[in-house]
CSV table of C-alpha atoms (C1' of nucleotides) in Angstrom, one decimal:
chain,number,residue,atom,x,y,z
A,17,MET,CA,6.3,-27.4,-62.5
A,18,GLU,CA,4.4,-30.5,-62.1
A,19,GLU,CA,1.2,-31.3,-64.0
A,20,ARG,CA,-1.1,-30.9,-61.1
A,21,ALA,CA,0.4,-27.6,-60.0
A,22,ARG,CA,0.1,-26.3,-63.5
A,23,ARG,CA,-3.5,-27.2,-63.7
A,24,ILE,CA,-4.1,-25.3,-60.5
A,25,VAL,CA,-2.3,-22.2,-61.7
A,26,GLU,CA,-4.2,-22.3,-65.0
A,27,SER,CA,-7.5,-22.6,-63.2
A,28,ALA,CA,-6.6,-19.6,-61.1
A,29,VAL,CA,-5.7,-17.6,-64.2
A,30,GLU,CA,-8.9,-18.4,-65.9
A,31,LEU,CA,-11.0,-17.3,-62.9
A,32,ALA,CA,-8.9,-14.2,-62.4
A,33,GLU,CA,-9.3,-13.3,-66.0
A,34,LYS,CA,-13.0,-13.3,-65.7
A,35,GLY,CA,-13.6,-11.8,-62.3
A,36,GLY,CA,-10.3,-10.5,-60.8
A,37,PHE,CA,-8.8,-11.1,-57.4
A,38,GLU,CA,-12.1,-11.9,-55.6
A,39,ALA,CA,-13.2,-14.3,-58.2
A,40,VAL,CA,-10.3,-16.5,-57.5
A,41,ARG,CA,-12.1,-18.4,-54.7
A,42,LEU,CA,-9.8,-21.3,-53.8
A,43,ARG,CA,-12.7,-23.7,-53.5
A,44,ASP,CA,-13.5,-22.9,-57.1
A,45,VAL,CA,-9.9,-23.1,-58.2
A,46,ALA,CA,-9.7,-26.6,-56.6
A,47,ALA,CA,-13.0,-27.7,-58.3
A,48,HIS,CA,-12.0,-26.3,-61.6
A,49,ALA,CA,-8.6,-28.0,-61.5
A,50,ASP,CA,-10.3,-31.2,-60.4
A,51,VAL,CA,-8.3,-31.4,-57.2
A,52,ALA,CA,-9.1,-31.2,-53.5
A,53,LEU,CA,-8.8,-28.0,-51.6
A,54,GLY,CA,-6.1,-29.4,-49.5
A,55,THR,CA,-4.0,-30.1,-52.5
A,56,VAL,CA,-4.1,-26.5,-53.5
A,57,TYR,CA,-2.7,-25.7,-50.1
A,58,ARG,CA,-0.1,-28.4,-50.4
A,59,ARG,CA,1.3,-26.7,-53.4
A,60,PHE,CA,0.8,-23.1,-52.5
A,61,ARG,CA,1.0,-21.4,-49.2
A,62,SER,CA,-1.8,-18.9,-49.9
A,63,LYS,CA,-3.9,-17.3,-52.5
A,64,GLU,CA,-1.2,-14.7,-53.0
A,65,ASP,CA,1.4,-17.4,-53.5
A,66,LEU,CA,-0.8,-19.0,-56.2
A,67,LEU,CA,-1.3,-15.7,-58.0
A,68,ILE,CA,2.4,-14.9,-57.8
A,69,ALA,CA,3.1,-18.2,-59.4
A,70,ALA,CA,0.8,-17.2,-62.2
A,71,LEU,CA,2.7,-13.9,-62.6
A,72,ASP,CA,6.0,-15.7,-62.6
A,73,ARG,CA,4.8,-18.0,-65.3
A,74,GLN,CA,3.6,-15.1,-67.4
A,75,ILE,CA,6.9,-13.3,-67.0
A,76,GLY,CA,8.7,-16.4,-68.1
A,77,ASP,CA,6.6,-16.5,-71.2
A,78,TYR,CA,7.3,-12.9,-72.0
A,79,GLN,CA,11.0,-13.5,-71.5
A,80,GLN,CA,10.8,-16.2,-74.1
A,81,HIS,CA,9.0,-13.9,-76.4
A,82,LEU,CA,11.7,-11.2,-75.9
A,83,LEU,CA,14.5,-13.6,-76.7
A,84,GLN,CA,13.0,-14.0,-80.1
A,85,ARG,CA,12.3,-10.4,-80.7
A,86,PRO,CA,14.7,-8.3,-78.4
A,87,PRO,CA,13.6,-4.7,-78.0
A,88,ASN,CA,15.1,-2.7,-80.8
A,89,GLY,CA,16.0,0.9,-81.0
A,90,ALA,CA,19.0,3.0,-81.4
A,91,THR,CA,19.4,4.4,-78.0
A,92,ARG,CA,19.0,3.0,-74.5
A,93,LEU,CA,16.0,5.3,-74.0
A,94,ASP,CA,14.3,4.0,-77.1
A,95,ARG,CA,14.8,0.4,-76.2
A,96,VAL,CA,13.8,0.7,-72.6
A,97,THR,CA,10.7,2.8,-73.6
A,98,SER,CA,9.6,0.3,-76.1
A,99,PHE,CA,10.3,-2.6,-73.7
A,100,PHE,CA,8.0,-1.1,-71.1
A,101,GLN,CA,5.4,-0.3,-73.6
A,102,GLY,CA,5.3,-3.9,-74.9
A,103,ALA,CA,5.4,-5.4,-71.4
A,104,THR,CA,2.6,-3.2,-70.2
A,105,ARG,CA,0.5,-3.9,-73.2
A,106,SER,CA,1.1,-7.6,-72.8
A,107,LEU,CA,0.2,-7.5,-69.1
A,108,CYS,CA,-2.8,-5.3,-69.4
A,109,ARG,CA,-4.4,-7.2,-72.2
A,110,ARG,CA,-6.2,-9.2,-69.5
A,111,PRO,CA,-6.8,-6.4,-67.0
A,112,ASN,CA,-8.6,-8.5,-64.4
A,113,LEU,CA,-5.9,-11.0,-64.3
A,114,ALA,CA,-3.2,-8.4,-64.2
A,115,ARG,CA,-4.8,-6.6,-61.3
A,116,ALA,CA,-5.2,-9.8,-59.4
A,117,MET,CA,-1.5,-10.7,-59.9
A,118,ILE,CA,-0.3,-7.2,-59.1
A,119,ARG,CA,-2.3,-7.1,-56.0
A,120,ALA,CA,-0.9,-10.4,-54.9
A,121,VAL,CA,2.7,-9.3,-55.4
A,122,ALA,CA,2.1,-5.9,-53.8
A,123,THR,CA,0.6,-7.3,-50.7
A,124,GLY,CA,4.1,-8.0,-49.4
A,125,ASP,CA,3.4,-11.0,-47.2
A,126,PRO,CA,6.7,-11.8,-45.5
A,127,GLU,CA,6.0,-15.5,-46.1
A,128,LEU,CA,6.6,-14.7,-49.8
A,129,THR,CA,9.7,-12.6,-49.6
A,130,GLN,CA,11.6,-15.0,-51.9
A,131,LYS,CA,9.0,-15.0,-54.6
A,132,MET,CA,8.6,-11.2,-54.5
A,133,ALA,CA,12.3,-10.9,-54.8
A,134,ALA,CA,12.3,-13.3,-57.7
A,135,PHE,CA,9.7,-11.3,-59.5
A,136,HIS,CA,11.7,-8.1,-59.1
A,137,ASN,CA,14.8,-9.8,-60.2
A,138,ARG,CA,13.2,-11.1,-63.3
A,139,VAL,CA,11.9,-7.7,-64.3
A,140,ASN,CA,15.3,-6.3,-63.5
A,141,ASP,CA,16.9,-8.7,-65.9
A,142,LEU,CA,14.5,-7.8,-68.6
A,143,VAL,CA,15.1,-4.1,-68.1
A,144,THR,CA,18.9,-4.7,-68.2
A,145,MET,CA,18.5,-6.7,-71.3
A,146,SER,CA,16.6,-3.9,-73.0
A,147,LEU,CA,19.1,-1.3,-71.8
A,148,ARG,CA,21.9,-3.3,-73.5
A,149,GLY,CA,20.2,-4.2,-76.6
A,150,ALA,CA,20.3,-7.7,-78.0
A,151,SER,CA,22.4,-9.6,-75.6
A,152,ALA,CA,20.9,-11.8,-72.9
A,153,PRO,CA,21.6,-10.8,-69.2
A,154,GLY,CA,24.5,-12.5,-67.4
A,155,GLU,CA,26.4,-13.0,-70.7
A,156,GLY,CA,29.6,-11.4,-71.6
A,157,VAL,CA,29.4,-7.9,-70.2
A,158,PRO,CA,29.4,-7.7,-66.4
A,159,THR,CA,26.7,-5.4,-65.0
A,160,ASN,CA,28.3,-2.1,-63.9
A,161,SER,CA,26.7,-0.3,-61.1
A,162,GLU,CA,25.2,2.5,-63.1
A,163,GLU,CA,23.3,0.0,-65.2
A,164,GLN,CA,22.1,-1.8,-62.1
A,165,ALA,CA,20.9,1.4,-60.6
A,166,LEU,CA,19.1,2.3,-63.7
A,167,ALA,CA,17.4,-1.0,-64.1
A,168,ARG,CA,16.3,-1.2,-60.5
A,169,THR,CA,15.0,2.3,-60.5
A,170,LEU,CA,13.0,1.8,-63.7
A,171,GLN,CA,11.7,-1.5,-62.4
A,172,MET,CA,10.4,0.2,-59.3
A,173,VAL,CA,8.8,3.0,-61.3
A,174,TRP,CA,7.0,0.4,-63.4
A,175,PHE,CA,5.9,-1.5,-60.4
A,176,ALA,CA,4.5,1.6,-58.7
A,177,SER,CA,2.8,2.6,-61.9
A,178,LEU,CA,1.2,-0.8,-62.2
A,179,VAL,CA,-0.1,-0.6,-58.6
A,180,GLY,CA,-1.5,2.9,-59.4
A,181,TRP,CA,-3.2,1.6,-62.5
A,182,SER,CA,-4.5,-1.4,-60.7
A,183,GLY,CA,-6.2,0.9,-58.2
A,184,GLY,CA,-7.6,3.1,-60.8
A,185,VAL,CA,-5.4,6.1,-60.1
A,186,HIS,CA,-4.6,6.3,-63.8
A,187,GLY,CA,-5.1,4.5,-67.1
A,188,GLN,CA,-2.9,2.1,-69.0
A,189,SER,CA,-1.3,4.9,-70.9
A,190,GLY,CA,-0.3,6.5,-67.6
A,191,ILE,CA,1.9,3.5,-66.9
A,192,VAL,CA,3.8,3.8,-70.2
A,193,GLU,CA,4.1,7.6,-69.8
A,194,GLN,CA,5.4,7.5,-66.3
A,195,THR,CA,8.1,4.9,-67.1
A,196,ARG,CA,9.1,6.8,-70.2
A,197,THR,CA,9.3,10.0,-68.2
A,198,ALA,CA,11.5,8.4,-65.6
A,199,ALA,CA,13.7,6.9,-68.3
A,200,GLU,CA,14.1,10.3,-69.9
A,201,LEU,CA,15.1,11.9,-66.7
A,202,MET,CA,17.8,9.4,-66.1
A,203,LEU,CA,19.1,9.1,-69.6
A,204,ARG,CA,19.0,12.8,-70.5
A,205,ASP,CA,22.6,13.0,-71.6
A,206,SER,CA,23.1,9.5,-72.8
A,207,ASP,CA,22.8,8.7,-76.5
A,208,GLU,CA,24.6,5.4,-76.7
B,295,MET,CA,-12.4,14.3,-38.6
B,296,GLU,CA,-15.0,13.7,-36.0
B,297,GLU,CA,-14.3,12.5,-32.5
B,298,ARG,CA,-15.7,9.0,-32.9
B,299,ALA,CA,-13.8,8.5,-36.2
B,300,ARG,CA,-10.6,9.7,-34.6
B,301,ARG,CA,-11.0,7.2,-31.7
B,302,ILE,CA,-11.5,4.4,-34.3
B,303,VAL,CA,-8.4,5.3,-36.2
B,304,GLU,CA,-6.3,5.6,-33.1
B,305,SER,CA,-7.4,2.2,-31.9
B,306,ALA,CA,-6.5,0.7,-35.3
B,307,VAL,CA,-3.1,2.4,-35.0
B,308,GLU,CA,-2.5,0.9,-31.5
B,309,LEU,CA,-3.4,-2.5,-32.6
B,310,ALA,CA,-1.3,-2.3,-35.8
B,311,GLU,CA,1.7,-1.1,-33.8
B,312,LYS,CA,1.6,-4.2,-31.7
B,313,GLY,CA,0.7,-6.9,-34.2
B,314,GLY,CA,0.7,-5.6,-37.7
B,315,PHE,CA,-2.0,-5.9,-40.3
B,316,GLU,CA,-3.6,-9.1,-39.0
B,317,ALA,CA,-3.8,-7.8,-35.5
B,318,VAL,CA,-6.1,-5.1,-36.7
B,319,ARG,CA,-9.3,-7.2,-36.2
B,320,LEU,CA,-12.2,-4.9,-36.7
B,321,ARG,CA,-14.1,-6.4,-33.8
B,322,ASP,CA,-11.1,-5.5,-31.6
B,323,VAL,CA,-10.9,-2.1,-33.1
B,324,ALA,CA,-14.5,-1.5,-32.4
B,325,ALA,CA,-14.3,-2.8,-28.8
B,326,HIS,CA,-11.1,-0.7,-28.2
B,327,ALA,CA,-12.7,2.4,-29.5
B,328,ASP,CA,-15.8,1.7,-27.5
B,329,VAL,CA,-18.0,1.6,-30.5
B,330,ALA,CA,-20.1,-1.0,-32.3
B,331,LEU,CA,-18.8,-2.9,-35.3
B,332,GLY,CA,-21.4,-1.3,-37.5
B,333,THR,CA,-20.2,2.1,-36.6
B,334,VAL,CA,-16.7,1.3,-37.8
B,335,TYR,CA,-18.3,0.3,-41.1
B,336,ARG,CA,-20.4,3.5,-41.2
B,337,ARG,CA,-17.2,5.5,-41.1
B,338,PHE,CA,-14.8,3.4,-43.2
B,339,ARG,CA,-15.6,1.2,-46.2
B,340,SER,CA,-13.1,-1.5,-45.2
B,341,LYS,CA,-10.1,-2.4,-43.2
B,342,GLU,CA,-7.9,-1.0,-45.9
B,343,ASP,CA,-9.8,2.3,-45.8
B,344,LEU,CA,-9.3,2.5,-42.1
B,345,LEU,CA,-5.6,2.0,-42.4
B,346,ILE,CA,-5.3,4.4,-45.2
B,347,ALA,CA,-7.0,7.0,-43.0
B,348,ALA,CA,-4.3,6.3,-40.4
B,349,LEU,CA,-1.6,6.8,-43.0
B,350,ASP,CA,-3.2,10.0,-44.2
B,351,ARG,CA,-3.2,11.2,-40.6
B,352,GLN,CA,0.4,10.3,-40.2
B,353,ILE,CA,1.5,12.1,-43.4
B,354,GLY,CA,-0.4,15.1,-42.2
B,355,ASP,CA,1.5,15.1,-39.0
B,356,TYR,CA,4.8,14.8,-40.8
B,357,GLN,CA,3.9,17.6,-43.1
B,358,GLN,CA,3.3,19.8,-40.1
B,359,HIS,CA,6.7,18.7,-38.8
B,360,LEU,CA,8.3,19.7,-42.1
B,361,LEU,CA,6.7,23.1,-42.1
B,362,GLN,CA,8.6,23.8,-38.9
B,363,ARG,CA,11.9,22.3,-40.1
B,364,PRO,CA,12.0,22.3,-43.9
B,365,PRO,CA,14.6,19.9,-45.3
B,366,ASN,CA,17.8,21.8,-45.6
B,367,GLY,CA,20.7,21.3,-47.9
B,368,ALA,CA,22.5,23.3,-50.6
B,369,THR,CA,21.4,21.2,-53.6
B,370,ARG,CA,18.2,19.6,-54.7
B,371,LEU,CA,19.9,16.3,-54.3
B,372,ASP,CA,20.9,17.0,-50.8
B,373,ARG,CA,17.4,18.2,-49.8
B,374,VAL,CA,15.5,15.4,-51.4
B,375,THR,CA,17.8,12.8,-50.0
B,376,SER,CA,17.6,14.1,-46.5
B,377,PHE,CA,13.8,14.4,-46.9
B,378,PHE,CA,13.4,10.7,-47.8
B,379,GLN,CA,15.8,9.7,-45.1
B,380,GLY,CA,13.7,11.5,-42.5
B,381,ALA,CA,10.4,10.4,-43.8
B,382,THR,CA,11.6,6.8,-43.9
B,383,ARG,CA,12.9,6.9,-40.4
B,384,SER,CA,9.8,8.4,-39.2
B,385,LEU,CA,7.6,5.9,-40.9
B,386,CYS,CA,9.7,2.8,-40.0
B,387,ARG,CA,10.0,3.8,-36.3
B,388,ARG,CA,6.9,1.7,-35.8
B,389,PRO,CA,7.5,-1.1,-38.3
B,390,ASN,CA,4.4,-3.1,-37.7
B,391,LEU,CA,2.2,-0.1,-38.2
B,392,ALA,CA,4.1,1.0,-41.2
B,393,ARG,CA,3.8,-2.4,-42.9
B,394,ALA,CA,0.1,-2.5,-42.2
B,395,MET,CA,-0.5,0.9,-43.7
B,396,ILE,CA,1.6,0.2,-46.7
B,397,ARG,CA,-0.1,-3.0,-47.3
B,398,ALA,CA,-3.4,-1.3,-47.2
B,399,VAL,CA,-2.4,1.4,-49.7
B,400,ALA,CA,-0.7,-1.1,-52.0
B,401,THR,CA,-3.7,-3.3,-52.2
B,402,GLY,CA,-5.2,-1.0,-54.7
B,403,ASP,CA,-8.8,-1.6,-54.1
B,404,PRO,CA,-10.7,0.3,-56.8
B,405,GLU,CA,-13.1,1.4,-54.1
B,406,LEU,CA,-10.4,3.5,-52.6
B,407,THR,CA,-9.0,5.1,-55.7
B,408,GLN,CA,-9.5,8.6,-54.3
B,409,LYS,CA,-7.7,7.9,-51.1
B,410,MET,CA,-4.8,6.2,-52.9
B,411,ALA,CA,-4.5,9.2,-55.2
B,412,ALA,CA,-4.7,11.5,-52.2
B,413,PHE,CA,-1.8,9.7,-50.6
B,414,HIS,CA,0.3,9.9,-53.7
B,415,ASN,CA,-0.5,13.6,-54.1
B,416,ARG,CA,0.5,14.4,-50.5
B,417,VAL,CA,3.8,12.6,-50.9
B,418,ASN,CA,4.3,14.4,-54.2
B,419,ASP,CA,3.8,17.7,-52.5
B,420,LEU,CA,6.3,16.9,-49.9
B,421,VAL,CA,8.9,15.9,-52.4
B,422,THR,CA,8.2,19.0,-54.4
B,423,MET,CA,8.7,21.1,-51.3
B,424,SER,CA,12.0,19.4,-50.6
B,425,LEU,CA,13.1,19.9,-54.2
B,426,ARG,CA,12.5,23.6,-53.9
B,427,GLY,CA,13.8,24.2,-50.5
B,428,ALA,CA,12.0,26.3,-47.9
B,429,SER,CA,8.8,27.4,-49.7
B,430,ALA,CA,5.5,25.6,-49.3
B,431,PRO,CA,3.9,23.9,-52.3
B,432,GLY,CA,1.4,25.8,-54.3
B,433,GLU,CA,2.9,29.1,-53.3
B,434,GLY,CA,4.5,31.5,-55.6
B,435,VAL,CA,6.5,29.4,-58.1
B,436,PRO,CA,4.3,27.4,-60.4
B,437,THR,CA,5.3,23.8,-60.8
B,438,ASN,CA,7.1,23.3,-64.1
B,439,SER,CA,6.9,20.0,-65.8
B,440,GLU,CA,10.4,18.8,-65.0
B,441,GLU,CA,9.8,19.3,-61.4
B,442,GLN,CA,6.5,17.5,-61.5
B,443,ALA,CA,8.2,14.6,-63.3
B,444,LEU,CA,11.0,14.4,-60.8
B,445,ALA,CA,8.6,14.5,-57.8
B,446,ARG,CA,6.4,11.9,-59.2
B,447,THR,CA,9.2,9.6,-60.2
B,448,LEU,CA,10.8,9.9,-56.8
B,449,GLN,CA,7.6,9.3,-55.0
B,450,MET,CA,7.0,6.1,-57.0
B,451,VAL,CA,10.5,4.9,-56.2
B,452,TRP,CA,10.0,5.5,-52.6
B,453,PHE,CA,6.6,3.7,-52.7
B,454,ALA,CA,8.0,0.7,-54.4
B,455,SER,CA,10.9,0.6,-52.0
B,456,LEU,CA,8.5,0.7,-49.1
B,457,VAL,CA,6.6,-2.2,-50.5
B,458,GLY,CA,9.8,-4.1,-50.9
B,459,TRP,CA,10.8,-3.4,-47.3
B,460,SER,CA,7.4,-4.3,-46.1
B,461,GLY,CA,7.8,-7.7,-47.8
B,462,GLY,CA,11.2,-8.3,-46.4
B,463,VAL,CA,13.0,-7.9,-49.7
B,464,HIS,CA,15.4,-5.5,-48.2
B,465,GLY,CA,16.0,-3.5,-45.0
B,466,GLN,CA,15.2,0.0,-44.0
B,467,SER,CA,18.5,1.2,-45.3
B,468,GLY,CA,17.6,-0.2,-48.7
B,469,ILE,CA,14.7,2.2,-48.9
B,470,VAL,CA,17.0,5.2,-48.3
B,471,GLU,CA,19.7,4.0,-50.6
B,472,GLN,CA,17.3,3.2,-53.5
B,473,THR,CA,15.6,6.6,-53.3
B,474,ARG,CA,19.0,8.3,-53.1
B,475,THR,CA,20.3,6.4,-56.1
B,476,ALA,CA,17.3,7.3,-58.1
B,477,ALA,CA,17.7,10.9,-57.1
B,478,GLU,CA,21.3,10.9,-58.1
B,479,LEU,CA,20.6,9.4,-61.5
B,480,MET,CA,18.0,12.1,-62.2
B,481,LEU,CA,19.9,15.1,-60.8
B,482,ARG,CA,23.3,14.2,-62.1
B,483,ASP,CA,24.0,17.5,-63.8
B,484,SER,CA,21.9,19.7,-61.6
B,485,ASP,CA,23.6,21.7,-58.8
B,486,GLU,CA,21.0,24.3,-58.1
C,13,DG,C1',2.1,-60.2,-52.9
C,14,DC,C1',2.8,-57.1,-48.6
C,15,DG,C1',3.4,-53.4,-46.0
C,16,DC,C1',5.1,-48.7,-45.7
C,17,DT,C1',5.0,-43.9,-46.8
C,18,DG,C1',3.6,-39.8,-48.6
C,19,DA,C1',0.3,-37.6,-51.4
C,20,DC,C1',-4.7,-36.9,-52.2
C,21,DT,C1',-9.5,-36.6,-51.0
C,22,DG,C1',-13.9,-35.1,-48.9
C,23,DA,C1',-15.7,-32.8,-45.5
C,24,DA,C1',-15.9,-30.3,-41.4
C,25,DA,C1',-14.4,-26.6,-38.6
C,26,DC,C1',-12.4,-22.0,-37.5
C,27,DG,C1',-11.4,-17.0,-37.8
C,28,DT,C1',-12.2,-12.8,-39.5
C,29,DG,C1',-13.9,-9.3,-42.9
C,30,DT,C1',-18.3,-7.8,-44.2
C,31,DT,C1',-23.4,-7.3,-44.3
C,32,DC,C1',-27.9,-7.3,-42.3
C,33,DT,C1',-31.6,-6.5,-38.8
C,34,DA,C1',-34.3,-5.1,-35.2
C,35,DA,C1',-34.2,-2.3,-31.3
C,36,DT,C1',-32.7,2.0,-29.0
C,37,DA,C1',-31.0,6.6,-28.3
C,38,DG,C1',-30.4,11.4,-29.1
C,39,DG,C1',-31.3,15.6,-31.1
C,40,DC,C1',-34.3,19.0,-33.4
C,41,DG,C1',-38.1,21.4,-35.3
C,42,DT,C1',-42.8,22.4,-34.1
D,266,DA,C1',-44.1,17.2,-24.9
D,267,DC,C1',-44.4,14.8,-29.4
D,268,DG,C1',-43.1,12.9,-33.6
D,269,DC,C1',-39.4,12.2,-36.7
D,270,DC,C1',-35.0,11.2,-38.4
D,271,DT,C1',-30.5,9.7,-38.2
D,272,DA,C1',-26.7,7.5,-35.9
D,273,DT,C1',-25.7,3.8,-32.9
D,274,DT,C1',-25.9,-0.6,-30.9
D,275,DA,C1',-25.8,-5.7,-30.0
D,276,DG,C1',-25.8,-9.5,-32.3
D,277,DA,C1',-26.7,-12.8,-35.8
D,278,DA,C1',-25.5,-14.2,-40.3
D,279,DC,C1',-22.7,-14.9,-44.4
D,280,DA,C1',-18.5,-15.6,-47.3
D,281,DC,C1',-14.2,-17.1,-48.0
D,282,DG,C1',-9.3,-18.0,-46.7
D,283,DT,C1',-7.1,-21.4,-44.1
D,284,DT,C1',-6.5,-25.5,-41.1
D,285,DT,C1',-7.4,-30.0,-39.6
D,286,DC,C1',-8.6,-34.8,-39.8
D,287,DA,C1',-9.7,-39.4,-40.9
D,288,DG,C1',-9.8,-42.3,-44.6
D,289,DT,C1',-8.0,-43.8,-49.3
D,290,DC,C1',-4.8,-44.6,-52.9
D,291,DA,C1',-0.4,-45.2,-55.6
D,292,DG,C1',4.0,-46.3,-55.9
D,293,DC,C1',8.0,-48.6,-54.2
D,294,DG,C1',11.2,-51.4,-51.6
D,295,DC,C1',11.3,-56.0,-50.0
DNA sequence: GCGCTGACTGAAACGTGTTCTAATAGGCGT
DNA sequence: ACGCCTATTAGAACACGTTTCAGTCAGCGC
């Protein structure tokens, strides 16, 4: 990402951190990034696009972090549970920002299909990685279909939980519990 | 719901059916319902609130429909699969409307926590009903915790799938497939 | 150096969700 | 019938996402 674009995203993040979705007023973002409003719109199609870019960035960072310290645990259930716990904690550390980004990605604007899909794929990869243990995704072992189904289902449960949290339906612990419960239900008999 | 409010919701539904979320301009809704703009805001906190009310109404209708023809099938997997297939078809019959309502409920405005929760609970009840077979929810059998966990997880998978469909990430068949896959993973050993 | 091109700027303008206000209407107890 | 209260109305007003436009600037080929 180019310098100017990065400044814009960072400004959006700062504003979102303080005041959530509504606080990300694009005029303010532009001013804060020392850029004209038109420039923001040259780089990003919409407010949602901008916030999804922020989310993408954050996931990238977390992916880096995971490569250093891959989720450990003896069983798939342990690893996947601890992965979601860590990811949730990391995301919810800045609740206003998290809510803003989740709202953007949940809006489901058809203009942003690709970026939504990219987000889901990234999370999918992380889940797959945690299911397997150490190894990075796309390396060595080909994904079998059970693994794919597991990863996608867990990713969706996490997403739905995040939306619920974002709307105040339940607390941060609810996210972790719900994903763990789902993982337990799907990995009942597995102990590998 | 009172007459005036019903007219407002119905107007919103008509507009959404034709042009989706953006087509639901509250000025138009008011004009169409033969009501002043202020009256719309007296009854509904926001555009999202209005569309969630439409969703709630639609779920209520579908629940009625289900009481007449409860999902049939020998196993839990069969019933739950056929339930989601039917519900998805029913919802996606009017795609613009569906997308508008889903967007509203996915936005996760903390003002609307209660209505979001109500939506999730209603879907939960329907899923529980289909897991059990004929009997209505809350009657006779108390919900055990495995059943609760199953229902909630499946409801979340369905919701996430709907959001994905709404954003164009996958087609209507993707919704059905993803929920079926999740159900299969969780009901592998069960044949009751 | 010169001109071209594409990005950037500042500012205005537009649409729509949301709020506000003053005026009116309708019902209800007395 | 009268006063009161609440819902409703028409319409203005405001905020903010988004678009548009005319003017400026920077780099780059020549």
